[in-house]
Short mmCIF file of C-alpha atoms and ligand atoms in Angstrom, two decimals:
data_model
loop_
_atom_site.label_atom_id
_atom_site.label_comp_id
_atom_site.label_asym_id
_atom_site.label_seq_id
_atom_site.Cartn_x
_atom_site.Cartn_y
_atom_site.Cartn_z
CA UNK A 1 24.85 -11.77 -83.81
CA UNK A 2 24.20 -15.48 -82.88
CA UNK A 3 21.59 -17.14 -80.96
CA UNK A 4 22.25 -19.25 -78.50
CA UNK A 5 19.62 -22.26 -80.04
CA UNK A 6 21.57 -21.74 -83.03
CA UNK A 7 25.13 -21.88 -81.77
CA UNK A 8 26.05 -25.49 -83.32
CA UNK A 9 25.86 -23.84 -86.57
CA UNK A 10 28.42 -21.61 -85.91
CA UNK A 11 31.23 -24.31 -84.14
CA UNK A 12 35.20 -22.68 -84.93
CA UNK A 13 33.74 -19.44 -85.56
CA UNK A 14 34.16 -16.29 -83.61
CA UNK A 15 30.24 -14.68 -82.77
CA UNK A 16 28.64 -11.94 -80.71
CA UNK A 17 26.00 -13.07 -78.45
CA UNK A 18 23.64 -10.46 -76.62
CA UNK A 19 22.23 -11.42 -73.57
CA UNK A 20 22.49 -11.53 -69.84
CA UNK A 21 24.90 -13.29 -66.89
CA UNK A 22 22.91 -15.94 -65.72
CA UNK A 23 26.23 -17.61 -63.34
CA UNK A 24 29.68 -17.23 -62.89
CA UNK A 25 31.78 -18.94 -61.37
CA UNK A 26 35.58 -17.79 -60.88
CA UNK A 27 38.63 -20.31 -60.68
CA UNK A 28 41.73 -18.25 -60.30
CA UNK A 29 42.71 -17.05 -63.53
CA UNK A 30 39.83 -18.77 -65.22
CA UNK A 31 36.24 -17.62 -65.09
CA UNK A 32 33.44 -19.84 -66.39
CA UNK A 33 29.90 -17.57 -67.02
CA UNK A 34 26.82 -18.76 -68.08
CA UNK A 35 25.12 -16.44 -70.49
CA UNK A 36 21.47 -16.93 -71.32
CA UNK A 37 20.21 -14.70 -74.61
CA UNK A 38 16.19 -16.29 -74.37
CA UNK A 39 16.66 -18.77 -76.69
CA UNK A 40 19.05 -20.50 -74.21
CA UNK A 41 22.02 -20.88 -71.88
CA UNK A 42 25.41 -21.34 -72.75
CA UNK A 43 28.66 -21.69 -70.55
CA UNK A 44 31.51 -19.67 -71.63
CA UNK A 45 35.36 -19.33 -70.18
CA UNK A 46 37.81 -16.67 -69.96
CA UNK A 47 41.41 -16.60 -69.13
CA UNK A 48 43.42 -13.98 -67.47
CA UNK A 49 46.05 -14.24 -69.43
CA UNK A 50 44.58 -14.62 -73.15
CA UNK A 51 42.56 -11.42 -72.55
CA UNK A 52 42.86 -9.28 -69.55
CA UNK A 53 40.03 -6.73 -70.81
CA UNK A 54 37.48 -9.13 -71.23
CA UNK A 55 38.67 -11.10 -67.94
CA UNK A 56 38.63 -7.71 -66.36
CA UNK A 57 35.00 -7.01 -67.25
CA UNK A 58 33.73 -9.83 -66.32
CA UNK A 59 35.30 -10.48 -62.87
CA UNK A 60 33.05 -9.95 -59.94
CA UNK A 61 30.16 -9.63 -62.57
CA UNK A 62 26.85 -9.70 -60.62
CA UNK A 63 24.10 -11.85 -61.68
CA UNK A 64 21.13 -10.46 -64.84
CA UNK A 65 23.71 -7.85 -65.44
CA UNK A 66 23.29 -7.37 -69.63
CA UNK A 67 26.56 -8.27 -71.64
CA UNK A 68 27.53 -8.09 -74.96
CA UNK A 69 29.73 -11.24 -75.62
CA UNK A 70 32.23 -11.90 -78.66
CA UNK A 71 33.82 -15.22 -78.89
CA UNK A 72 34.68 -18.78 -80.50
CA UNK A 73 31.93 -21.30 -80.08
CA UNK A 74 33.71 -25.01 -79.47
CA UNK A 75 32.41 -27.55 -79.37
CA UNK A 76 32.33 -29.53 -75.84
CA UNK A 77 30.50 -32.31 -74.63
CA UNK A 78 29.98 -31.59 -71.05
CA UNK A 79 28.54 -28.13 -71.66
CA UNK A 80 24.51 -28.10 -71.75
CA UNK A 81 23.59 -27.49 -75.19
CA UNK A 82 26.67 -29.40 -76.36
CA UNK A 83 29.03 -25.91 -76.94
CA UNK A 84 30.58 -23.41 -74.89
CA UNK A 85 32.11 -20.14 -76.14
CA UNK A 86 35.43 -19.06 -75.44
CA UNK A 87 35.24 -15.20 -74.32
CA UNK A 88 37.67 -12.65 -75.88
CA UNK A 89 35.87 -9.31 -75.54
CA UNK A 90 32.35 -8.72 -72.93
CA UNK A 91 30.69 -5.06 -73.21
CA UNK A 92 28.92 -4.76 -69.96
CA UNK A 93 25.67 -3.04 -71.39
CA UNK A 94 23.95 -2.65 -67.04
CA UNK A 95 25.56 -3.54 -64.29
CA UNK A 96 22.71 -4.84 -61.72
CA UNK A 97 24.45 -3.01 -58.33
CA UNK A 98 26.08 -5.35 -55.89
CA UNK A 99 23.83 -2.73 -53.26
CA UNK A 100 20.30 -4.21 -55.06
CA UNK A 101 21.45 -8.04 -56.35
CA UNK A 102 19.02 -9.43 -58.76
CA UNK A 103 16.48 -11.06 -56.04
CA UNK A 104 16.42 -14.72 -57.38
CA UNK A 105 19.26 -16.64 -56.90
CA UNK A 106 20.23 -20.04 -57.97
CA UNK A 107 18.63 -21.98 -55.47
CA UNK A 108 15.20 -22.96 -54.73
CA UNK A 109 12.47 -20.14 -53.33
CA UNK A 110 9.44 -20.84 -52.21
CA UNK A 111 6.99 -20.51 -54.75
CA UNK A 112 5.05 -17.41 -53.28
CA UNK A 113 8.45 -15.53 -53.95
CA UNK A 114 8.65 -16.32 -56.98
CA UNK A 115 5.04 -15.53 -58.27
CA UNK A 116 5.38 -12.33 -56.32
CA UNK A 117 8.33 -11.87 -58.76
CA UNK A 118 7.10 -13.42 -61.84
CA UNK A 119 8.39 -10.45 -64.13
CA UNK A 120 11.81 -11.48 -63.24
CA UNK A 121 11.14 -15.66 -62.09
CA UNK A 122 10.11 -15.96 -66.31
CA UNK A 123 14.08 -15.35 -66.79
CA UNK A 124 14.57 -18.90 -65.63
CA UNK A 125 15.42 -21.60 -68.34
CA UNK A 126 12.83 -23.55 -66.73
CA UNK A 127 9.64 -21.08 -67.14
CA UNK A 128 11.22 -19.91 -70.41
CA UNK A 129 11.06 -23.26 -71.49
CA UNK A 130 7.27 -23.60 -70.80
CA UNK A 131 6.49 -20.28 -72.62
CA UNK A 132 8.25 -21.44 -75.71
CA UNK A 133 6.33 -24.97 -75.38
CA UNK A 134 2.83 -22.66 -74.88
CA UNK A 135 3.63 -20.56 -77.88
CA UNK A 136 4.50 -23.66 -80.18
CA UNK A 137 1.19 -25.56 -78.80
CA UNK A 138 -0.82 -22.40 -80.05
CA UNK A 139 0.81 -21.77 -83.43
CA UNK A 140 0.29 -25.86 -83.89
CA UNK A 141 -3.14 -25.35 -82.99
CA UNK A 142 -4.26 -22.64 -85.12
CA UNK A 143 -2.05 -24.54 -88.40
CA UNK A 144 -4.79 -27.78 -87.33
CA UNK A 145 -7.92 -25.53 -87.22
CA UNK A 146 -6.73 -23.73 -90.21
CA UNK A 147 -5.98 -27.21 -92.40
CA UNK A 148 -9.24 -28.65 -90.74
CA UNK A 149 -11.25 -25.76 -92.77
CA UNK A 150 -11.85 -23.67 -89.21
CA UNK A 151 -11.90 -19.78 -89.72
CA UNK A 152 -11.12 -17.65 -86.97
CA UNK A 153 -13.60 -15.62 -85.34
CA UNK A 154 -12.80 -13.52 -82.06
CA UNK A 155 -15.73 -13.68 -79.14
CA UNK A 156 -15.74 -10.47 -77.16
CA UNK A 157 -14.56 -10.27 -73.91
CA UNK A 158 -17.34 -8.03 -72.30
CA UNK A 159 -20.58 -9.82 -72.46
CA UNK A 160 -24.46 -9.31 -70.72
CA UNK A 161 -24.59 -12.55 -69.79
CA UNK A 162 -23.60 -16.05 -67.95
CA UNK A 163 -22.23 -18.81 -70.39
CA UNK A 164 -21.62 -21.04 -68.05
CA UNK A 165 -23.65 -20.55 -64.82
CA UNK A 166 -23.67 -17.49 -62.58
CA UNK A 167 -21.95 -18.57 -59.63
CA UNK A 168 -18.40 -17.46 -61.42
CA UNK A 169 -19.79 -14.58 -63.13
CA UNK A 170 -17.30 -11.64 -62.78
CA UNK A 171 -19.05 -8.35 -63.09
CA UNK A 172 -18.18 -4.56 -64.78
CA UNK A 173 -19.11 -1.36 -63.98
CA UNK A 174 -19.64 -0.77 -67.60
CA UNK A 175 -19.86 2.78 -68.76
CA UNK A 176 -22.90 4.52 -67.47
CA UNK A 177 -23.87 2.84 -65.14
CA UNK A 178 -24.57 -0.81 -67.06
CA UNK A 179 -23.82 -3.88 -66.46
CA UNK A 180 -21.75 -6.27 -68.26
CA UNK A 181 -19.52 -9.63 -67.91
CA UNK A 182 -16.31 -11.28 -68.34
CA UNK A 183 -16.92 -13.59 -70.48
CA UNK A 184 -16.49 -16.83 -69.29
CA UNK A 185 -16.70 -18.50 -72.71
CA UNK A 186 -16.77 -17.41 -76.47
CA UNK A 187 -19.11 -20.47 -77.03
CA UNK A 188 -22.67 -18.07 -77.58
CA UNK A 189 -21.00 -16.42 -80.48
CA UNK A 190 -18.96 -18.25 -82.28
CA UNK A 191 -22.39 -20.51 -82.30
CA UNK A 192 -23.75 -17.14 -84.26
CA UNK A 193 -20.86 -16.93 -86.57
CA UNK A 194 -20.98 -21.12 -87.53
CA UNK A 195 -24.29 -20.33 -88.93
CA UNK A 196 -22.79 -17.31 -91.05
CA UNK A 197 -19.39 -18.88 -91.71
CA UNK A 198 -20.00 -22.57 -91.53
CA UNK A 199 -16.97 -23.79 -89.32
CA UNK A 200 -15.20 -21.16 -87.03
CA UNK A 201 -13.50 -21.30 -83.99
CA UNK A 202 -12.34 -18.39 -80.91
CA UNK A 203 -9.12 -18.23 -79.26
CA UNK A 204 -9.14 -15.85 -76.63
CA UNK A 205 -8.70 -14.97 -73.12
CA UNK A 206 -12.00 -16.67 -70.67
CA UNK A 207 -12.83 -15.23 -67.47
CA UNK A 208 -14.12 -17.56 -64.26
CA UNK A 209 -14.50 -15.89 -60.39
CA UNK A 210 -13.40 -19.69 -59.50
CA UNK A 211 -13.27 -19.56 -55.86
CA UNK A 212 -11.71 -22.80 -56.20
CA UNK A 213 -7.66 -23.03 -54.76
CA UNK A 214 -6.91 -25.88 -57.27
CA UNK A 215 -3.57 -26.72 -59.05
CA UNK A 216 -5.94 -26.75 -62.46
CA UNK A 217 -8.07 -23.39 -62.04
CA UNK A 218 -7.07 -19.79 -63.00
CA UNK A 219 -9.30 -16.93 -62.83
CA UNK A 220 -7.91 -16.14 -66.36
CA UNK A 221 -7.42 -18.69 -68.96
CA UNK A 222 -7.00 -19.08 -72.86
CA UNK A 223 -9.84 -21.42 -74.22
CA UNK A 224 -9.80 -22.33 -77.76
CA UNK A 225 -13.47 -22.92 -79.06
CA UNK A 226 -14.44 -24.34 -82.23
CA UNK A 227 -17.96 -24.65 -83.39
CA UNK A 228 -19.75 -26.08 -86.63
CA UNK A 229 -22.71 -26.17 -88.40
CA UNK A 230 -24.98 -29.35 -89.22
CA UNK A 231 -21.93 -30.86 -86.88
CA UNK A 232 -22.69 -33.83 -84.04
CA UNK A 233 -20.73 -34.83 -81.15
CA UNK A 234 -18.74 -37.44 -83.32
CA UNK A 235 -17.56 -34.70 -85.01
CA UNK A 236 -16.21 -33.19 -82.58
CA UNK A 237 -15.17 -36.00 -80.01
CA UNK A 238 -13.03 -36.42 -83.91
CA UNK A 239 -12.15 -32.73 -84.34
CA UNK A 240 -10.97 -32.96 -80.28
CA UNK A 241 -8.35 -35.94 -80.64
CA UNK A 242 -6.99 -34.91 -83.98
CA UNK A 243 -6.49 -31.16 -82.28
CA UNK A 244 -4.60 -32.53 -79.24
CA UNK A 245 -2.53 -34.75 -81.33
CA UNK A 246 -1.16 -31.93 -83.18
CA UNK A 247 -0.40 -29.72 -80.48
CA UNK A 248 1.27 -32.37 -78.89
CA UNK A 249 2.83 -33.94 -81.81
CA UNK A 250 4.41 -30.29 -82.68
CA UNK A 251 5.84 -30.07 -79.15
CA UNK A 252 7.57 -32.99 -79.44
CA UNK A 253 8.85 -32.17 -82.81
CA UNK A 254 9.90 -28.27 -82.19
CA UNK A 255 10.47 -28.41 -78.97
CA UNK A 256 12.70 -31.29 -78.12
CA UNK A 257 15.32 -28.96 -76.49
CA UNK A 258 12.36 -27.44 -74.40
CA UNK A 259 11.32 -30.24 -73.08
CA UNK A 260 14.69 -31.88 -72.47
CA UNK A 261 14.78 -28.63 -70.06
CA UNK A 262 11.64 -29.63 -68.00
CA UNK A 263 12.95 -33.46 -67.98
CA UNK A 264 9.38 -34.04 -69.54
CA UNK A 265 8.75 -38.53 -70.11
CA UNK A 266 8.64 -37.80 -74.30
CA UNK A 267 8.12 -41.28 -74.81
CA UNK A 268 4.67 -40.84 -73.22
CA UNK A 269 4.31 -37.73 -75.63
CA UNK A 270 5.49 -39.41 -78.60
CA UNK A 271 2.15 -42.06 -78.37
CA UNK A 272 -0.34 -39.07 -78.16
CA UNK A 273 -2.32 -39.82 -81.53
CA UNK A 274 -5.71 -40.70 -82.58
CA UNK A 275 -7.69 -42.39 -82.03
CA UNK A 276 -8.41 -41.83 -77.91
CA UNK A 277 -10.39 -43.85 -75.99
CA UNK A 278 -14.32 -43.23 -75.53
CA UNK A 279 -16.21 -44.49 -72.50
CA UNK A 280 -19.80 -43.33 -71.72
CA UNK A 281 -20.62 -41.62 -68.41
CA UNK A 282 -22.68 -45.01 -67.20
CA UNK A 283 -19.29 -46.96 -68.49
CA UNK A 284 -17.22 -44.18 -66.21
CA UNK A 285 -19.39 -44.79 -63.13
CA UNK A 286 -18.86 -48.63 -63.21
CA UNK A 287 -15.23 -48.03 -63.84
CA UNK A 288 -15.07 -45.97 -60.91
CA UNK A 289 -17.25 -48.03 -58.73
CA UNK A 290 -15.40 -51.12 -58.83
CA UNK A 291 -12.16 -49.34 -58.56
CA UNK A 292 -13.70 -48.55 -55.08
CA UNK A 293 -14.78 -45.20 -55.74
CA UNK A 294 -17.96 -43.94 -53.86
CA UNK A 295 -19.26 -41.96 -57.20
CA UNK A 296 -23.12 -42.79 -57.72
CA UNK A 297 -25.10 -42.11 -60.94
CA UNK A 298 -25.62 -38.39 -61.14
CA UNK A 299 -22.93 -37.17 -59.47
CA UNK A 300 -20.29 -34.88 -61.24
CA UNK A 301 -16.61 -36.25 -61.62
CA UNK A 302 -14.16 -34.28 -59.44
CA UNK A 303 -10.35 -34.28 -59.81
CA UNK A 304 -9.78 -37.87 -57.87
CA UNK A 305 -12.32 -39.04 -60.08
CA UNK A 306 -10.82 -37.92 -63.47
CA UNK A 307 -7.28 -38.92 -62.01
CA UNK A 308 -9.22 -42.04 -61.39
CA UNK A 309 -10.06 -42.62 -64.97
CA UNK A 310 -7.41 -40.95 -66.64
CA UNK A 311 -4.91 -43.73 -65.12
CA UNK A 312 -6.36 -46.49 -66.99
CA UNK A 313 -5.50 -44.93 -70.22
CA UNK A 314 -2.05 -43.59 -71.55
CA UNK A 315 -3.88 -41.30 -73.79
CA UNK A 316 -6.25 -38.53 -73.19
CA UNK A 317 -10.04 -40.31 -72.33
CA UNK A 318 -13.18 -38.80 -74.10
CA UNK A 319 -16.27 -39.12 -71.65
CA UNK A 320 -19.26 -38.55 -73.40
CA UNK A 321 -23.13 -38.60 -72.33
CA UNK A 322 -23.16 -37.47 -69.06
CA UNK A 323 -26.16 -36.42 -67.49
CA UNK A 324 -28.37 -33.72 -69.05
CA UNK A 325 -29.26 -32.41 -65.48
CA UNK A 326 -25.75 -31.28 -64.77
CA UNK A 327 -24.57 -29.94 -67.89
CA UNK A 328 -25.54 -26.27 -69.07
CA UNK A 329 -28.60 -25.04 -70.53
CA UNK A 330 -27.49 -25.26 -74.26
CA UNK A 331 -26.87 -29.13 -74.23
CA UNK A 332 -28.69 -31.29 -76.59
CA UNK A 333 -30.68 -33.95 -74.93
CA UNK A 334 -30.10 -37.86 -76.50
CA UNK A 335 -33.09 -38.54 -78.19
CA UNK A 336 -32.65 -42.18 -77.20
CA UNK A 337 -31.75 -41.33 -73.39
CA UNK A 338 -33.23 -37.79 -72.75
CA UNK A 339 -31.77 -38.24 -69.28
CA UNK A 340 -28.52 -38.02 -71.43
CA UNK A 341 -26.45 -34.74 -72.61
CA UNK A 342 -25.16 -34.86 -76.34
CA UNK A 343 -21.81 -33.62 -73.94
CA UNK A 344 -18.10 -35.15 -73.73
CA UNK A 345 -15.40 -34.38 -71.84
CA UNK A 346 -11.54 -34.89 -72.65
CA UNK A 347 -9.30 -35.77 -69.66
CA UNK A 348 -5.73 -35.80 -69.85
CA UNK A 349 -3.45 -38.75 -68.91
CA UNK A 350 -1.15 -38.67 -65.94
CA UNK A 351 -3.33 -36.67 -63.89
CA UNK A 352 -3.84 -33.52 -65.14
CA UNK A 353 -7.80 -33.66 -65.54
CA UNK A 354 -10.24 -32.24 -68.00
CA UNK A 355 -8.71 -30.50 -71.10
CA UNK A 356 -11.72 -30.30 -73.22
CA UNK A 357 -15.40 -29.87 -72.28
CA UNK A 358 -18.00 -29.91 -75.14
CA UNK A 359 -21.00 -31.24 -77.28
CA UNK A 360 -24.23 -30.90 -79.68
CA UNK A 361 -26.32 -27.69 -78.90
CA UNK A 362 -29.80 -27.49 -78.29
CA UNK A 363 -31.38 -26.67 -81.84
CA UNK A 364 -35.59 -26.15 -81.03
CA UNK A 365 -36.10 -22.63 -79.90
CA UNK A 366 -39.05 -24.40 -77.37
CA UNK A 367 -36.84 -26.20 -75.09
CA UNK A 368 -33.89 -23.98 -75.55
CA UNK A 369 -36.35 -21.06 -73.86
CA UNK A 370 -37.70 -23.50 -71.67
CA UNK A 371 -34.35 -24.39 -70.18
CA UNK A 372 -33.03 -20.79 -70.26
CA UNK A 373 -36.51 -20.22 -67.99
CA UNK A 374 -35.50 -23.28 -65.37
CA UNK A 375 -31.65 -22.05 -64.66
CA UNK A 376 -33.09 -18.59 -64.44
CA UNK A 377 -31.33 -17.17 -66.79
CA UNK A 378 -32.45 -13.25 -67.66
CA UNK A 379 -34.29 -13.64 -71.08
CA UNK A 380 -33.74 -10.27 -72.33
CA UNK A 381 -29.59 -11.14 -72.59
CA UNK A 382 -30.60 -14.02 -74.49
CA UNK A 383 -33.02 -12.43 -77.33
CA UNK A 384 -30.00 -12.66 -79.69
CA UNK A 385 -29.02 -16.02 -79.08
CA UNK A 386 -32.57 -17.28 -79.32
CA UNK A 387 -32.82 -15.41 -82.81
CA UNK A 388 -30.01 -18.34 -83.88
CA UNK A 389 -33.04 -20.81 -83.54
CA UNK A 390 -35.27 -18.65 -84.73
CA UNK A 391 -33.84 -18.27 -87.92
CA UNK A 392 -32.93 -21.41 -89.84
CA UNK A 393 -31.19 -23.27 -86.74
CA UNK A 394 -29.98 -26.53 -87.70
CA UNK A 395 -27.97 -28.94 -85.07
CA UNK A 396 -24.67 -28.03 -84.31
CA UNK A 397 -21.23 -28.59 -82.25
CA UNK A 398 -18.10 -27.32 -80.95
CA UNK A 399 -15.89 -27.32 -77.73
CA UNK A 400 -13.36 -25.13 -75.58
CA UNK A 401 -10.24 -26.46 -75.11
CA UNK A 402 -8.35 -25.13 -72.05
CA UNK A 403 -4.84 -23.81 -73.01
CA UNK A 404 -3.20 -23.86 -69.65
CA UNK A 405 -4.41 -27.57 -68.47
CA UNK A 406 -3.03 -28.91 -71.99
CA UNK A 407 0.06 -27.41 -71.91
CA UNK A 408 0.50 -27.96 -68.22
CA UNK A 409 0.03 -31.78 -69.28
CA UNK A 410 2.38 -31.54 -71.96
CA UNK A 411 4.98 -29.99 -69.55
CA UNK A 412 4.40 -32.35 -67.37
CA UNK A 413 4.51 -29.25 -64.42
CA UNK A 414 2.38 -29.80 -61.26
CA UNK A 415 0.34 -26.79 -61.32
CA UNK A 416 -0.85 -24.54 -64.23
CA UNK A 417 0.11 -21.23 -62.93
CA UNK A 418 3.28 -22.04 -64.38
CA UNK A 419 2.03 -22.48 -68.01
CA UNK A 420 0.74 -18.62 -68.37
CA UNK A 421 3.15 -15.44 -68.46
CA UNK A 422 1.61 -13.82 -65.79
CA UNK A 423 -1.09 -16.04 -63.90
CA UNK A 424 -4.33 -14.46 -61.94
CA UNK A 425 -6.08 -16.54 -59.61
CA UNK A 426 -8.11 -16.15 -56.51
CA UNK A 427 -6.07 -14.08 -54.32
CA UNK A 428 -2.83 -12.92 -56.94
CA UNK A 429 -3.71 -10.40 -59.49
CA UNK A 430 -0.22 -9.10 -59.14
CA UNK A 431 2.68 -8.75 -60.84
O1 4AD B 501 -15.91 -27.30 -69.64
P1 4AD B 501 -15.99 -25.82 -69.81
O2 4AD B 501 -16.57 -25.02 -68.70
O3 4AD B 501 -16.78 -25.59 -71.17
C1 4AD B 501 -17.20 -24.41 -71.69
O4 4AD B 501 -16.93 -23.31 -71.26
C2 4AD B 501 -17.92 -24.54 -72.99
N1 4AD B 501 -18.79 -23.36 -73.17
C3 4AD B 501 -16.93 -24.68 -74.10
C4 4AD B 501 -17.55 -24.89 -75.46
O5 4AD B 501 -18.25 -25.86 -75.64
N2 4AD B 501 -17.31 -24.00 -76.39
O6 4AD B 501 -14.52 -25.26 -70.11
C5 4AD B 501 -13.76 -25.77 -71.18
C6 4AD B 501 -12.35 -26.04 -70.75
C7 4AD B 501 -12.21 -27.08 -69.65
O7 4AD B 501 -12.22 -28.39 -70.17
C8 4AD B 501 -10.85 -26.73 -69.07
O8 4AD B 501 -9.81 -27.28 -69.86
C9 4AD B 501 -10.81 -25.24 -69.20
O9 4AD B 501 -11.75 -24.88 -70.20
N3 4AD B 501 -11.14 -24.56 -67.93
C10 4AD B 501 -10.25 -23.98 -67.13
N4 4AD B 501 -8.92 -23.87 -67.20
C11 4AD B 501 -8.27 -23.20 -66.22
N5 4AD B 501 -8.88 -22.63 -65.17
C12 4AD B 501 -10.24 -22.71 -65.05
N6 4AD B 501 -10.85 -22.11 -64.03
C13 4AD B 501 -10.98 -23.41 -66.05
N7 4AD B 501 -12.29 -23.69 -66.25
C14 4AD B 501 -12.37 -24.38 -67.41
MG1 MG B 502 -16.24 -28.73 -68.20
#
């Protein structure tokens, strides 16, 4: 049994490959499949001639059926991957009925077809190639956390209350009769377990009723959330750039094939290393001013804005100390600006907007209550969280970095419901 990523290592020799018909074509006495396995495609011929049975089995073969395929890998230049296996036996393991063909064919479908199909579109050397790229970004994220000194500890999912404002709250009919939340951010506890562990982070699923129909928001997203103690925001402006370098850096290692698939720029990868650029949020205004955008003091950036920026630079741009009034209620205020937030944001070149949104906490248990009072936040929820300032708070920092946005950037795809196995957004909760 061979792999298909593998099959260079196996050139002259005679293999088994298990997988599925992803094309065939038929020439007369020839046939020329293309198998795919999940690690990759690979072309394949047959003759009539050399081996009836196998030619036999294969003729009229309908598309997805599941073969069993023993043959001599050669090598040949024009075949993608660089080798194509010449067929002597196929064991037909389901044949998909010619009454109820596979539904996606080899040409293009719009794109609610496909997400309407998404348990079978994810067959597609294309979206299998983004999966692989996710998974590598994730394993290359938890080696950095892990070599940075970061031990993992899971937020939960259910929650009692808003982390990052109510408006995209989703609510549970928890048992009973209670209430509870999706979370919408591990940040609230993994602040509790810095001050027991020191330096932790959260990977886990985040939860946001974004009524938003953007090509960057999901209802359900991966956010990766690290958090220290007696850490500031250079820390973790720091901690940010060498994370994204390494996820990036691992892609373009491990992945080369991957992203050879997507026809992903690597060059522009390749540069992705620290140290980013930092501009200030008064900086970021100018910018955008004289590049003739209307944006005035005080305003949030939307996504022309960060597009805006994020073309100046060819690596990600951190944004840091933007105004206290429109970040959340946990920010630390600049002592030398309190009109400031101790807040940054990360935006991704190319386009692809913010991949990272962070900062330094608010540490006095006085204005953390007093702010909690002003967004009208219910106090109760919050008893626990307050106890971290009650008892031996000292400052601290951490981020969430959004999975999908960075690995839609690295991918270089237009829209990040490609980037997640099965995507859920604001009207598509199904497959
Ligand atoms: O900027 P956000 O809202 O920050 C927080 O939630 C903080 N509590 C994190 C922390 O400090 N621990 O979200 C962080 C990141 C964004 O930069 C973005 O990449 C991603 O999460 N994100 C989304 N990704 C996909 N769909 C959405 N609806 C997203 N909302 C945020
Ligand atoms: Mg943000």
């Amino acid at each position: 049994m061979v792999a298909i990523e593998h099959a260079d290592q196996h050139a002259g020799r005679t293999v088994v490959l298990r997988g599925w018909l992803y094309n065939l074509r038929e020439s007369g006495k020839l046939l020329f499949p293309i198998f795919r396995d999940g690690t990759g495609v690979m072309q394949g011929v047959v003759s009539q001639k050399d081996y009836p049975d196998a030619f036999a089995a294969l003729k009229g073969l309908t598309q997805e059926s599941s073969v069993i395929v023993t043959g001599k890998v050669q090598a040949e230049p024009r075949a993608p991957g660089g080798y194509e296996i010449h067929i002597s036996g196929i064991e037909v393991v389901q044949r998909v009925p010619e009454s109820d063909p596979y539904p996606i064919q080899l040409k293009e479908h719009g794109v609610d077809f496909l997400l309407d199909r998404r348990h079978l579109w994810i067959r597609t050397p294309r979206q299998a190639a983004i999966l692989r790229i996710r998974a590598e970004a994730v394993r290359a994220a938890h080696n950095f956390m892990d070599g940075q000194g970061y031990t993992l500890t899971e937020a939960p999912i259910f929650t009692p209350a808003a982390c990052e404002g109510t408006t995209t709250l989703f609510e549970v009919n928890y048992i009973d009769d209670q209430k509870a939340y999706l979370t919408q951010s591990g940040q609230l506890y993994v602040e509790a377990t810095a001050m027991a562990l020191g330096k932790v982070y959260t990977f886990g699923p985040t939860f946001r009723a974004e009524k938003s129909k953007t090509r960057r928001h999901l209802t359900e997203f991966w956010m990766l959330e690290p958090e220290a103690a007696y850490a500031h925001l250079d820390d973790m402006t720091a901690l940010g750039e060498g994370l994204v370098s390494a996820m990036v850096q691992s892609v373009v290692r491990n992945r080369a094939r991957e992203l050879q698939t997507l026809g992903r720029d690597v060059a522009k990868l390749a540069k992705i290393e620290p140290p980013f650029p930092r501009i200030s949020y008064d900086e970021a205004v100018q910018a955008l001013q004289n590049a003739g955008n209307p944006v005035k003091w005080g305003d949030d950036f939307g996504g022309d804005e960060e597009t805006l920026l994020s073309k100046q630079f060819d690596k990600p741009v951190i944004i840091h100390r933007y105004p206290a009034a429109m970040k959340a209620f946990y920010m630390a205020t600049d002592p030398v600006r309190p009109d400031l937030s101790l807040s940054f944001d990360m935006i991704a070149p190319e386009g692809f907007g913010e991949i990272i949104g962070g900062g330094e906490r608010q540490a006095s248990y006085e204005t953390l209550l007093a702010r909690i009072r002003e967004a009208g936040l219910p106090e109760e929820a919050f008893q626990w969280y307050l106890d971290l300032r009650r008892y031996g708070s000292v400052p601290h920092a951490g981020f969430g970095l959004g999975l999908e946005r960075t690995v839609a950037w690295i991918c270089g795809t237009e829209h990040i419901r490609e980037v997640i196995p099965f995507p859920r957004m604001l009207y598509r909760v199904y497959p």
